[in-house]
Amino acid sequence: SAPMHIAASTNTPVIAIFGPTDPLKYGPQSKKSAVIRKPLRCSPCEVALCRLNHECMNLIEVDEVFREAKAILESV
């Protein structure tokens, strides 16, 4: 997460992908940042050993990340 915070602190565009951790607590704080996550009933849980096969991460699709990256780059 350090590179994400360094980039955000220099106002560099950032896309942060979050699963079990809380993006409000650990996410980037810049205007040029975006967070991708799935708001599941169990997330954020901050549990190291997931009982649900990391569904919060597995549901994030490549196309979602690509669209967000494209939107950020087009706005710069």
Coordinates of C-alpha atoms in Angstrom, one line a residue:
S1 CA 0.0 0.0 0.0
A2 CA 2.9 2.4 0.4
P3 CA 3.3 3.1 -3.4
M4 CA -0.5 3.9 -3.5
H5 CA -0.1 6.4 -0.7
I6 CA 3.0 7.9 -2.2
A7 CA 1.3 8.3 -5.5
A8 CA -1.8 9.8 -4.0
S9 CA 0.3 12.3 -1.9
T10 CA 1.9 13.6 -5.1
N11 CA -1.5 13.8 -6.8
T12 CA -0.6 11.0 -9.2
P13 CA -3.6 9.2 -10.6
V14 CA -4.2 6.0 -8.6
I15 CA -6.6 3.1 -8.8
A16 CA -6.8 1.1 -5.6
I17 CA -8.3 -2.4 -5.5
F18 CA -9.7 -3.3 -2.2
G19 CA -11.1 -6.6 -0.9
P20 CA -11.3 -7.3 2.8
T21 CA -9.8 -4.0 4.0
D22 CA -11.6 -0.8 4.5
P23 CA -10.9 1.8 1.8
L24 CA -12.2 4.6 4.1
K25 CA -9.5 3.7 6.6
Y26 CA -6.6 2.6 4.2
G27 CA -7.5 4.0 0.8
P28 CA -5.9 6.8 -1.2
Q29 CA -6.9 10.4 -0.2
S30 CA -6.3 12.3 -3.5
K31 CA -8.8 13.7 -5.9
K32 CA -7.2 11.7 -8.8
S33 CA -7.8 8.4 -7.1
A34 CA -10.4 5.8 -7.5
V35 CA -11.3 2.7 -5.4
I36 CA -12.6 -0.4 -6.8
R37 CA -14.3 -2.8 -4.4
K38 CA -17.4 -5.0 -4.0
P39 CA -19.6 -4.0 -1.1
L40 CA -20.4 -7.4 0.2
R41 CA -22.2 -8.0 3.5
C42 CA -18.9 -9.4 5.0
S43 CA -16.7 -6.6 3.7
P44 CA -14.7 -4.9 5.1
C45 CA -13.8 -7.6 7.5
E46 CA -9.9 -7.3 7.7
V47 CA -9.7 -11.1 8.4
A48 CA -6.6 -12.8 7.0
L49 CA -8.2 -16.2 6.4
C50 CA -11.4 -15.8 4.4
R51 CA -14.2 -18.3 4.8
L52 CA -15.8 -17.2 1.5
N53 CA -12.9 -17.8 -0.9
H54 CA -12.1 -14.1 -1.2
E55 CA -15.3 -13.4 -3.0
C56 CA -14.7 -9.6 -2.5
M57 CA -11.6 -9.9 -4.7
N58 CA -12.8 -12.5 -7.1
L59 CA -15.8 -10.5 -8.1
I60 CA -13.7 -7.6 -9.4
E61 CA -13.4 -7.9 -13.1
V62 CA -10.6 -6.8 -15.4
D63 CA -13.0 -4.7 -17.4
E64 CA -14.0 -2.7 -14.4
V65 CA -10.3 -1.8 -13.6
F66 CA -9.7 -1.0 -17.3
R67 CA -12.7 1.3 -17.5
E68 CA -11.7 3.2 -14.4
A69 CA -8.1 3.5 -15.6
K70 CA -9.3 4.9 -18.9
A71 CA -11.6 7.4 -17.2
I72 CA -8.8 8.6 -15.0
L73 CA -6.4 9.0 -17.8
E74 CA -8.9 10.8 -20.0
S75 CA -9.5 13.3 -17.2
V76 CA -5.9 14.2 -16.7

